[in-house]
């Protein structure tokens, strides 16, 4: 994106939602959308409404509007983009009515100027160098410091109103706290009933391997495939390899009711399942359970991407490599789990459901349902459930799904660093965090799902786990950080009535690192800590303009960063 100066052109996001209580005439040309004859810049962001409850929508949409959005479309971190909205809106009339010129200033710096018929100007200074900062002298229009890989917005082409590398945005590190009322959970349990599938009984039959999402039609993540094979010569087949090519994402296998194990795709694509199995003389029943973990929702032909066993094969490999292909056998299929049909996750399951409460619950056993009652944590802070110790499955609270979980799958232990540098072209490995941990462990439980008295958590554990450490917690602000260039405003704010209780780090100079791991650079103002303490301790919010004078720093005492200093602050609420 930074490879060409043309990237500073204003991108008009797809306008998918522009609500009004009256009719509006909407047209466009090469420069702008035109609404009722007025040229507009539309900033659009999205609400992923399935990820939130209906009760949460008004607050989310209001926050989007407060953050500077004009329309709702795709997800944007509004708090971080709000200053860029305001800066560009200053030049809306010029940008949508003016002409554009680009001037190469050398050293990867470009000046882009928009000018309208009246001579009014609006400018962008871009530094496409990924490692070197730039000082630019625009003569009568002023001198500017442009950090590497950044863009400065100039109102009137002579006043800096925003720079993408100098974003003054508070970083809040949230912490989870256990509530005194959230006692250790007492579990009831029951096994997923599989008698019908172990006997090969299904509602659909075909001499082919059917496509999973066409059969399940979103009714379940699970599809059973069942077939039988007759064995006459056990010397070849008594110890065989079951080989299955599947389009993903997880596969469990049973042979003659005996569990052979599971395998899953590392990246959500096709893979080959291989397990040793024991076959007997006569009829053998092979039962396969295919599970999806979400479906592709973007890319060319995403709707045609197959899932389940369709397009794959099922083979038995016997002694000396003798192969029996079962792909065109008569296959019987069944959609979903019996526990889903009986609505074990519901507060009022169907008749005939019984839970074991008088014996210890099984640990590490696949296809197990668990249930526990709990009291809602007090207060108004967001509620999460910690699913540490579980394998893979699905969770419900009071009959409401809170999502699939997979905490047993952890990320690579390599690739994380205490430092983070976003400069240069984007690669997905930049600024990795959470190495060696599950991608998700805590799951949000909307308070609208909770009752004032008894609540019920139900888990379906697909791979086998231990619910012993599952607990409910609330989320609150632990530490907050800011990283502010001189001349900008430091703004810190605790949430939920909390106040700033401790200044854990304050450094005006050239601090290094990021929130949670700040460290001093090569120089600093000796009064950094005391200045911030005086301004912020005991307050819910605090702020001041960051200047050399505020920290008693003279120009001669600054030995780095070409005279440009930053303030890094980390405080506890």
Coordinates of C-alpha atoms in Angstrom, one line a residue:
X1 CA 0.0 0.0 0.0
X2 CA 2.9 2.4 0.7
X3 CA 4.7 1.5 -2.5
X4 CA 3.1 4.3 -4.5
X5 CA 2.1 7.9 -3.6
X6 CA -1.3 7.2 -5.1
X7 CA -2.3 5.3 -1.9
X8 CA -3.0 8.6 -0.2
X9 CA -6.1 9.0 -2.4
X10 CA -9.2 8.8 -0.3
X11 CA -10.8 5.4 -0.6
X12 CA -14.6 5.5 -0.4
X13 CA -15.8 2.4 1.4
X14 CA -18.7 0.4 -0.1
X15 CA -21.8 2.1 1.1
X16 CA -24.1 -0.7 2.2
X17 CA -26.1 1.0 4.8
X18 CA -27.1 4.7 4.8
X19 CA -30.3 5.0 6.7
X20 CA -32.5 8.0 6.6
X21 CA -36.1 8.8 7.6
X22 CA -36.6 10.7 4.3
X23 CA -35.9 10.0 0.7
X24 CA -32.4 11.0 -0.5
X25 CA -31.0 11.4 -4.0
X26 CA -27.6 9.6 -4.2
X27 CA -25.3 9.8 -7.1
X28 CA -21.5 9.8 -7.6
X29 CA -18.7 10.7 -9.9
X30 CA -14.9 10.0 -9.9
X31 CA -14.3 12.2 -6.8
X32 CA -17.2 11.6 -4.4
X33 CA -20.5 10.3 -3.4
X34 CA -23.1 13.0 -3.9
X35 CA -26.1 13.0 -1.5
X36 CA -28.9 15.5 -2.1
X37 CA -26.4 17.5 -4.2
X38 CA -23.7 17.6 -1.5
X39 CA -20.4 15.9 -2.0
X40 CA -19.6 13.6 0.9
X41 CA -16.8 11.4 2.2
X42 CA -18.4 8.3 3.8
X43 CA -16.5 6.4 6.5
X44 CA -17.9 2.9 6.9
X45 CA -17.3 0.3 9.5
X46 CA -19.0 -2.9 10.4
X47 CA -20.9 -4.6 13.2
X48 CA -20.6 -8.3 13.1
X49 CA -24.1 -8.6 14.5
X50 CA -24.0 -12.5 14.9
X51 CA -21.2 -12.0 17.4
X52 CA -23.4 -9.9 19.7
X53 CA -26.9 -10.0 21.1
X54 CA -29.8 -7.9 20.1
X55 CA -29.6 -6.0 23.4
X56 CA -26.0 -5.0 22.6
X57 CA -26.7 -3.6 19.2
X58 CA -27.8 0.0 20.1
X59 CA -24.7 0.6 22.2
X60 CA -22.4 -0.9 19.5
X61 CA -24.0 1.3 16.8
X62 CA -23.8 4.4 19.0
X63 CA -20.1 3.7 19.6
X64 CA -19.6 3.4 15.8
X65 CA -21.3 6.8 15.3
X66 CA -19.3 8.4 18.1
X67 CA -16.2 7.0 16.6
X68 CA -16.8 9.0 13.4
X69 CA -18.5 6.4 11.1
X70 CA -21.3 7.4 8.7
X71 CA -22.3 3.9 7.7
X72 CA -22.2 0.3 8.9
X73 CA -20.5 -2.3 6.8
X74 CA -17.4 -4.2 7.8
X75 CA -15.5 -4.4 11.1
X76 CA -13.2 -1.5 12.0
X77 CA -11.4 -0.6 15.2
X78 CA -13.3 2.6 15.5
X79 CA -11.4 4.1 18.5
X80 CA -8.1 3.9 16.6
X81 CA -9.5 5.4 13.4
X82 CA -11.6 8.2 14.8
X83 CA -8.8 10.9 14.6
X84 CA -8.1 10.0 11.0
X85 CA -11.9 10.5 10.3
X86 CA -11.9 14.0 11.8
X87 CA -8.7 15.0 10.0
X88 CA -9.9 14.0 6.6
X89 CA -13.3 15.5 7.1
X90 CA -11.6 18.9 7.5
X91 CA -10.8 18.7 3.8
X92 CA -14.0 17.1 2.6
X93 CA -15.1 20.0 0.3
X94 CA -11.6 20.3 -1.2
X95 CA -11.0 16.6 -1.7
X96 CA -14.4 16.0 -3.4
X97 CA -14.2 19.1 -5.6
X98 CA -10.5 19.7 -6.1
X99 CA -7.8 18.5 -8.5
X100 CA -4.8 16.5 -7.3
X101 CA -1.0 16.9 -7.9
X102 CA 1.9 14.8 -6.6
X103 CA 5.4 16.1 -6.0
X104 CA 8.4 13.8 -5.3
X105 CA 10.4 15.4 -2.6
X106 CA 13.1 12.7 -2.6
X107 CA 14.0 10.0 -0.1
X108 CA 10.7 8.3 -0.6
X109 CA 8.7 11.4 0.5
X110 CA 5.8 12.6 -1.6
X111 CA 3.7 15.7 -1.3
X112 CA 0.1 15.2 -2.5
X113 CA -1.9 18.4 -2.9
X114 CA -5.6 18.9 -3.6
X115 CA -6.7 22.4 -4.8
X116 CA -10.2 23.6 -5.5
X117 CA -11.3 26.4 -7.9
X118 CA -11.1 29.0 -5.1
X119 CA -7.4 28.1 -4.4
X120 CA -8.1 26.3 -1.1
X121 CA -5.6 23.5 -0.5
X122 CA -5.4 20.2 1.5
X123 CA -2.2 18.1 1.5
X124 CA -0.8 14.7 2.4
X125 CA 2.9 14.1 3.2
X126 CA 3.8 10.5 2.8
X127 CA 7.1 8.8 3.8
X128 CA 7.3 5.4 2.1
X129 CA 10.7 4.5 3.6
X130 CA 10.2 1.6 6.0
X131 CA 13.0 2.5 8.4
X132 CA 14.1 6.1 8.0
X133 CA 12.3 9.1 9.4
X134 CA 12.1 12.3 7.4
X135 CA 12.3 16.0 8.1
X136 CA 10.6 18.0 5.4
X137 CA 10.9 21.8 4.8
X138 CA 7.9 23.2 2.9
X139 CA 9.3 26.7 3.1
X140 CA 6.3 29.1 3.8
X141 CA 4.1 26.1 4.7
X142 CA 6.3 25.0 7.6
X143 CA 8.7 22.2 8.6
X144 CA 7.5 18.7 9.5
X145 CA 8.8 15.5 11.0
X146 CA 7.4 12.4 9.3
X147 CA 8.2 9.0 10.9
X148 CA 9.1 6.2 8.6
X149 CA 6.1 4.5 6.9
X150 CA 3.6 7.1 7.8
X151 CA 1.4 9.9 6.3
X152 CA 0.8 13.4 7.7
X153 CA -2.4 15.2 6.9
X154 CA -2.0 19.0 6.5
X155 CA -5.0 21.2 6.7
X156 CA -4.5 24.1 4.4
X157 CA -1.2 22.4 3.5
X158 CA 0.4 24.3 6.4
X159 CA -1.0 22.8 9.6
X160 CA -0.4 19.2 10.7
X161 CA -3.7 17.7 12.0
X162 CA -2.8 14.0 11.9
X163 CA 0.0 11.5 11.4
X164 CA -0.6 7.8 11.1
X165 CA 2.5 7.0 13.2
X166 CA 1.6 9.5 15.9
X167 CA -1.8 8.1 16.7
X168 CA -2.6 9.0 20.3
X169 CA -4.8 6.1 21.3
X170 CA -5.1 4.6 24.8
X171 CA -4.3 0.8 25.0
X172 CA -6.3 -1.0 27.7
X173 CA -5.1 -4.3 29.0
X174 CA -8.1 -6.2 30.3
X175 CA -7.9 -8.6 33.3
X176 CA -10.2 -11.3 34.4
X177 CA -11.4 -11.5 38.0
X178 CA -13.2 -14.3 39.8
X179 CA -16.3 -13.4 41.7
X180 CA -16.8 -14.6 45.3
X181 CA -20.2 -15.9 44.3
X182 CA -18.7 -18.1 41.5
X183 CA -18.1 -21.2 43.5
X184 CA -16.4 -24.3 42.0
X185 CA -18.8 -25.9 39.6
X186 CA -20.4 -29.3 40.3
X187 CA -20.8 -31.4 37.2
X188 CA -23.4 -33.8 35.9
X189 CA -22.6 -35.7 32.8
X190 CA -23.9 -38.1 30.1
X191 CA -22.3 -39.8 27.1
X192 CA -23.4 -39.1 23.6
X193 CA -25.7 -42.0 22.6
X194 CA -24.2 -43.7 19.6
X195 CA -26.0 -47.1 19.4
X196 CA -27.7 -46.3 16.1
X197 CA -24.6 -45.0 14.4
X198 CA -22.4 -47.9 15.7
X199 CA -24.9 -50.2 14.0
X200 CA -24.7 -48.2 10.8
X201 CA -28.2 -46.9 10.9
X202 CA -28.8 -43.6 9.1
X203 CA -31.6 -41.7 7.3
X204 CA -29.7 -41.2 3.9
X205 CA -28.1 -43.9 1.7
X206 CA -25.9 -43.6 -1.4
X207 CA -23.2 -45.4 -3.2
X208 CA -21.0 -42.4 -2.9
X209 CA -19.5 -40.1 -0.2
X210 CA -22.0 -37.2 0.1
X211 CA -21.0 -33.5 0.6
X212 CA -21.4 -32.5 4.2
X213 CA -22.8 -29.0 4.1
X214 CA -25.3 -29.9 1.4
X215 CA -26.6 -32.7 3.7
X216 CA -26.4 -30.9 7.1
X217 CA -27.8 -27.6 5.7
X218 CA -26.4 -25.8 8.8
X219 CA -28.4 -27.9 11.2
X220 CA -25.3 -29.3 12.8
X221 CA -21.5 -29.3 12.5
X222 CA -21.6 -33.1 12.5
X223 CA -22.3 -35.7 9.8
X224 CA -22.0 -39.5 10.3
X225 CA -20.9 -41.8 7.4
X226 CA -21.4 -45.5 7.9
X227 CA -20.8 -48.6 5.8
X228 CA -20.0 -52.3 6.3
X229 CA -17.4 -54.6 4.8
X230 CA -17.2 -58.4 4.8
X231 CA -13.9 -60.0 5.6
X232 CA -13.0 -63.6 4.8
X233 CA -9.2 -63.7 5.1
X234 CA -8.2 -62.3 8.5
X235 CA -4.5 -63.1 7.8
X236 CA -4.6 -60.1 5.4
X237 CA -7.1 -57.8 7.2
X238 CA -7.0 -58.5 11.0
X239 CA -4.5 -55.6 11.4
X240 CA -5.3 -53.0 8.8
X241 CA -4.9 -49.3 8.2
X242 CA -8.0 -47.2 7.8
X243 CA -7.1 -44.4 5.4
X244 CA -9.6 -41.6 4.7
X245 CA -9.1 -38.5 2.5
X246 CA -11.5 -35.8 3.8
X247 CA -12.1 -32.2 2.9
X248 CA -12.0 -31.4 6.6
X249 CA -12.1 -30.4 9.2
X250 CA -12.0 -33.1 11.9
X251 CA -12.6 -36.8 11.6
X252 CA -13.4 -39.5 14.2
X253 CA -13.5 -43.2 13.4
X254 CA -15.1 -46.3 15.0
X255 CA -14.7 -49.9 13.8
X256 CA -17.1 -52.4 15.3
X257 CA -18.0 -49.9 18.0
X258 CA -14.3 -49.5 19.0
X259 CA -13.0 -45.9 18.9
X260 CA -10.0 -45.7 16.6
X261 CA -9.2 -42.0 17.4
X262 CA -9.4 -38.6 15.7
X263 CA -7.3 -36.4 13.5
X264 CA -7.9 -32.9 12.2
X265 CA -6.7 -30.5 9.5
X266 CA -3.9 -28.1 10.6
X267 CA -5.1 -25.2 8.4
X268 CA -8.8 -26.0 7.7
X269 CA -8.2 -27.7 4.4
X270 CA -8.2 -31.3 3.2
X271 CA -6.1 -34.0 5.0
X272 CA -5.7 -37.8 5.1
X273 CA -6.7 -39.7 8.2
X274 CA -4.7 -42.8 9.0
X275 CA -5.2 -45.1 12.0
X276 CA -4.6 -48.8 12.7
X277 CA -7.8 -50.8 13.1
X278 CA -8.6 -54.4 13.8
X279 CA -11.1 -56.2 11.6
X280 CA -12.8 -59.5 12.3
X281 CA -14.0 -62.3 10.1
X282 CA -17.5 -61.6 8.7
X283 CA -19.2 -58.3 8.7
X284 CA -17.4 -55.2 10.0
X285 CA -19.1 -51.9 10.6
X286 CA -17.1 -48.7 9.9
X287 CA -18.5 -45.5 11.4
X288 CA -17.0 -42.1 10.6
X289 CA -17.9 -38.8 12.2
X290 CA -17.0 -35.7 10.2
X291 CA -17.0 -32.3 12.0
X292 CA -16.7 -28.9 10.5
X293 CA -15.2 -25.9 12.3
X294 CA -16.7 -23.0 10.4
X295 CA -17.0 -22.7 6.6
X296 CA -15.2 -20.5 4.1
X297 CA -17.0 -17.2 3.6
X298 CA -14.7 -15.4 1.1
X299 CA -12.6 -16.0 -1.9
X300 CA -13.3 -17.1 -5.5
X301 CA -15.9 -19.9 -5.5
X302 CA -16.0 -20.1 -1.7
X303 CA -19.5 -21.5 -1.8
X304 CA -18.3 -24.5 -3.9
X305 CA -15.6 -25.6 -1.5
X306 CA -16.5 -29.1 -0.4
X307 CA -16.6 -30.3 3.2
X308 CA -16.8 -33.8 4.7
X309 CA -15.8 -36.9 2.7
X310 CA -17.1 -35.8 -0.7
X311 CA -14.2 -35.7 -3.2
X312 CA -12.1 -37.9 -1.0
X313 CA -11.9 -41.6 -0.5
X314 CA -12.1 -44.4 2.2
X315 CA -9.6 -47.2 2.0
X316 CA -8.5 -50.2 4.0
X317 CA -4.8 -51.1 3.6
X318 CA -4.0 -54.7 4.5
X319 CA -1.0 -56.9 4.7
X320 CA 1.6 -56.3 2.0
X321 CA -0.1 -53.2 0.9
X322 CA -3.3 -54.9 -0.3
X323 CA -5.9 -52.1 -0.8
X324 CA -9.7 -52.2 -0.6
X325 CA -11.5 -49.0 -1.7
X326 CA -14.8 -48.5 0.1
X327 CA -15.6 -45.1 -1.5
X328 CA -18.4 -46.5 -3.7
X329 CA -19.8 -48.8 -1.0
X330 CA -23.3 -48.3 0.1
X331 CA -23.0 -45.5 2.7
X332 CA -25.6 -44.5 5.2
X333 CA -25.5 -41.0 6.6
X334 CA -27.0 -39.3 9.6
X335 CA -27.0 -35.5 10.4
X336 CA -26.0 -34.4 13.8
X337 CA -25.7 -35.8 17.3
X338 CA -28.4 -37.5 19.3
X339 CA -27.7 -35.0 22.1
X340 CA -28.5 -32.2 19.7
X341 CA -31.8 -33.8 18.7
X342 CA -32.7 -34.3 22.4
X343 CA -31.6 -30.7 23.0
X344 CA -29.4 -31.5 25.9
X345 CA -28.1 -27.9 25.9
X346 CA -31.7 -26.6 26.5
X347 CA -33.1 -25.7 29.9
X348 CA -36.1 -28.0 28.9
X349 CA -34.6 -30.9 27.0
X350 CA -36.8 -33.5 25.4
X351 CA -38.3 -36.4 27.5
X352 CA -35.9 -39.3 28.2
X353 CA -32.8 -37.3 29.1
X354 CA -30.9 -38.4 32.2
X355 CA -27.7 -37.0 33.7
X356 CA -25.3 -38.8 36.0
X357 CA -24.9 -36.9 39.2
X358 CA -23.9 -39.6 41.7
X359 CA -20.6 -40.6 40.2
X360 CA -17.4 -38.9 39.3
X361 CA -17.4 -37.4 35.8
X362 CA -15.2 -38.9 33.1
X363 CA -12.0 -37.1 32.1
X364 CA -10.5 -37.2 28.7
X365 CA -13.3 -39.2 27.1
X366 CA -14.6 -38.1 23.7
X367 CA -18.3 -37.5 23.0
X368 CA -19.2 -36.5 26.5
X369 CA -21.9 -34.0 27.6
X370 CA -21.3 -32.0 30.8
X371 CA -23.7 -29.8 32.7
X372 CA -23.3 -27.4 35.8
X373 CA -25.4 -24.8 37.5
X374 CA -23.9 -21.4 38.5
X375 CA -24.7 -18.0 39.9
X376 CA -24.2 -15.0 37.7
X377 CA -21.2 -12.8 38.8
X378 CA -22.3 -9.7 40.5
X379 CA -22.0 -6.2 39.0
X380 CA -22.2 -5.0 35.5
X381 CA -18.8 -5.8 34.1
X382 CA -18.7 -8.2 31.1
X383 CA -18.8 -11.9 32.0
X384 CA -16.6 -14.6 30.5
X385 CA -16.3 -18.3 31.1
X386 CA -12.8 -19.8 31.2
X387 CA -12.7 -23.1 29.4
X388 CA -9.2 -24.0 30.3
X389 CA -8.6 -27.8 30.4
X390 CA -11.2 -28.7 27.7
X391 CA -10.4 -30.2 24.4
X392 CA -12.8 -29.3 21.5
X393 CA -16.5 -28.9 21.5
X394 CA -19.5 -26.5 21.9
X395 CA -20.8 -24.5 24.9
X396 CA -24.2 -23.2 25.8
X397 CA -25.5 -21.0 28.7
X398 CA -29.2 -21.2 29.5
X399 CA -29.8 -22.7 26.1
X400 CA -27.9 -19.9 24.2
X401 CA -24.8 -21.0 22.2
X402 CA -21.7 -19.1 23.2
X403 CA -19.7 -20.8 20.4
X404 CA -17.4 -23.6 19.6
X405 CA -14.2 -24.0 21.7
X406 CA -10.8 -25.6 21.1
X407 CA -8.4 -24.6 23.9
X408 CA -6.4 -27.8 23.5
X409 CA -5.0 -26.6 20.2
X410 CA -2.2 -24.1 21.1
X411 CA -0.3 -21.8 18.8
X412 CA 3.4 -22.1 18.0
X413 CA 5.9 -21.2 20.7
X414 CA 8.0 -19.3 18.2
X415 CA 7.4 -15.9 16.6
X416 CA 6.5 -13.7 19.5
X417 CA 8.6 -10.7 20.7
X418 CA 8.4 -7.9 23.3
X419 CA 9.0 -5.4 20.5
X420 CA 6.6 -4.6 17.7
X421 CA 7.3 -2.7 14.5
X422 CA 4.5 -2.3 11.9
X423 CA 6.6 -0.4 9.5
X424 CA 7.1 -1.9 6.0
X425 CA 4.9 -4.2 4.0
X426 CA 2.4 -6.2 6.0
X427 CA 3.2 -9.9 6.7
X428 CA 1.0 -11.9 9.0
X429 CA 3.9 -12.8 11.3
X430 CA 4.3 -9.2 12.4
X431 CA 3.8 -8.4 16.1
X432 CA 2.6 -11.9 17.0
X433 CA 1.4 -12.3 20.6
X434 CA 0.1 -15.2 22.7
X435 CA 2.6 -17.8 21.4
X436 CA 2.3 -21.2 23.0
X437 CA -1.3 -20.6 24.2
X438 CA -4.8 -21.4 22.8
X439 CA -6.1 -18.8 20.3
X440 CA -9.0 -18.5 22.6
X441 CA -9.6 -19.6 26.2
X442 CA -12.2 -17.2 27.6
X443 CA -15.7 -16.9 26.0
X444 CA -18.0 -14.0 26.4
X445 CA -21.3 -14.6 28.1
X446 CA -23.7 -11.7 27.4
X447 CA -25.4 -10.6 30.5
X448 CA -28.7 -10.7 28.6
X449 CA -28.2 -14.5 28.6
X450 CA -28.0 -14.7 32.4
X451 CA -30.7 -15.0 35.1
X452 CA -30.6 -13.4 38.5
X453 CA -30.8 -16.7 40.2
X454 CA -29.8 -20.1 38.7
X455 CA -28.0 -20.4 35.4
X456 CA -26.9 -23.5 33.5
X457 CA -23.7 -24.2 31.5
X458 CA -23.8 -27.2 29.1
X459 CA -20.7 -28.4 27.2
X460 CA -20.4 -31.0 24.5
X461 CA -16.8 -32.3 24.6
X462 CA -15.9 -33.8 21.3
X463 CA -12.3 -34.8 21.8
X464 CA -12.0 -35.3 25.5
X465 CA -11.1 -32.8 28.2
X466 CA -11.4 -32.0 31.9
X467 CA -13.9 -29.4 33.1
X468 CA -12.4 -29.2 36.6
X469 CA -11.0 -25.7 36.0
X470 CA -13.9 -24.2 34.1
X471 CA -15.0 -21.0 35.9
X472 CA -16.9 -17.8 35.4
X473 CA -15.1 -14.4 35.7
X474 CA -15.7 -10.7 35.0
X475 CA -13.5 -8.5 32.8
X476 CA -12.2 -5.2 33.9
X477 CA -9.4 -2.8 33.0
X478 CA -6.1 -3.8 34.5
X479 CA -3.5 -1.5 33.1
X480 CA -3.8 1.3 30.5
X481 CA -1.0 2.7 28.3
X482 CA -0.4 5.6 26.0
X483 CA 2.5 6.4 23.6
X484 CA 2.4 10.1 22.7
X485 CA 4.6 12.3 20.5
X486 CA 5.5 15.7 21.8
X487 CA 2.9 18.3 20.9
X488 CA 0.0 15.9 21.2
X489 CA -2.4 15.4 24.1
X490 CA -1.9 12.6 26.6
X491 CA -5.3 11.2 27.5
X492 CA -5.9 8.3 30.0
X493 CA -9.2 7.0 31.3
X494 CA -10.1 4.1 33.6
X495 CA -13.4 2.4 33.3
X496 CA -16.3 1.5 35.6
X497 CA -15.6 4.2 38.2
X498 CA -12.0 3.1 38.8
X499 CA -9.2 5.6 39.3
X500 CA -5.6 5.7 38.4
X501 CA -3.8 4.1 41.4
X502 CA -0.2 3.7 40.2
X503 CA 2.1 5.0 37.5
X504 CA 4.0 1.8 36.6
X505 CA 6.1 3.4 33.8
X506 CA 6.5 7.0 32.6
X507 CA 9.3 8.0 30.2
X508 CA 9.6 11.1 28.1
X509 CA 12.5 10.7 25.7
X510 CA 12.8 7.8 23.3
X511 CA 11.2 4.8 25.1
X512 CA 11.2 1.4 23.6
X513 CA 8.8 -1.6 23.7
X514 CA 5.1 -1.7 24.0
X515 CA 2.3 -1.7 26.6
X516 CA 3.2 -4.3 29.2
X517 CA 6.9 -4.3 28.3
X518 CA 8.0 -0.7 28.0
X519 CA 11.6 0.1 28.7
X520 CA 13.8 3.1 28.8
X521 CA 15.7 4.2 25.6
X522 CA 19.0 6.0 25.3
X523 CA 17.8 9.2 27.0
X524 CA 15.0 10.5 29.1
X525 CA 13.7 13.4 31.1
X526 CA 14.5 12.8 34.8
X527 CA 11.2 14.2 35.9
X528 CA 9.0 11.9 33.7
X529 CA 7.6 9.9 36.6
X530 CA 6.8 12.8 38.9
X531 CA 5.1 14.9 36.2
X532 CA 2.7 12.1 35.2
X533 CA 2.0 11.2 38.9
X534 CA 1.1 14.8 39.7
X535 CA -1.3 14.9 36.8
X536 CA -2.9 11.5 37.0
X537 CA -2.8 9.8 40.4
X538 CA -6.2 9.4 42.0
X539 CA -8.1 10.6 39.0
X540 CA -10.5 8.6 36.7
X541 CA -9.3 10.5 33.7
X542 CA -6.3 12.7 33.2
X543 CA -4.5 14.5 30.3
X544 CA -2.2 17.2 29.3
X545 CA -0.2 18.4 26.3
X546 CA 3.1 16.7 26.0
X547 CA 5.9 19.3 25.6
X548 CA 9.6 19.5 26.4
X549 CA 8.7 22.4 28.8
X550 CA 6.3 20.2 30.8
X551 CA 9.2 17.8 31.6
X552 CA 11.9 20.4 32.0
X553 CA 13.8 19.4 28.9
X554 CA 15.8 21.8 26.8
X555 CA 16.6 21.3 23.1
X556 CA 20.4 21.0 23.9
X557 CA 19.8 18.2 26.3
X558 CA 18.1 16.0 23.7
X559 CA 20.6 13.7 22.1
X560 CA 18.5 11.4 20.0
X561 CA 15.5 11.1 17.7
X562 CA 16.4 14.3 15.8
X563 CA 14.8 16.5 18.5
X564 CA 11.5 14.6 18.5
X565 CA 10.5 13.0 21.8
X566 CA 7.7 10.7 22.9
X567 CA 6.0 10.0 26.2
X568 CA 5.3 6.4 27.0
X569 CA 3.0 5.8 30.1
X570 CA 1.7 2.7 31.7
X571 CA -0.7 3.0 34.7
X572 CA -2.8 0.7 36.9
X573 CA -6.5 1.4 37.5

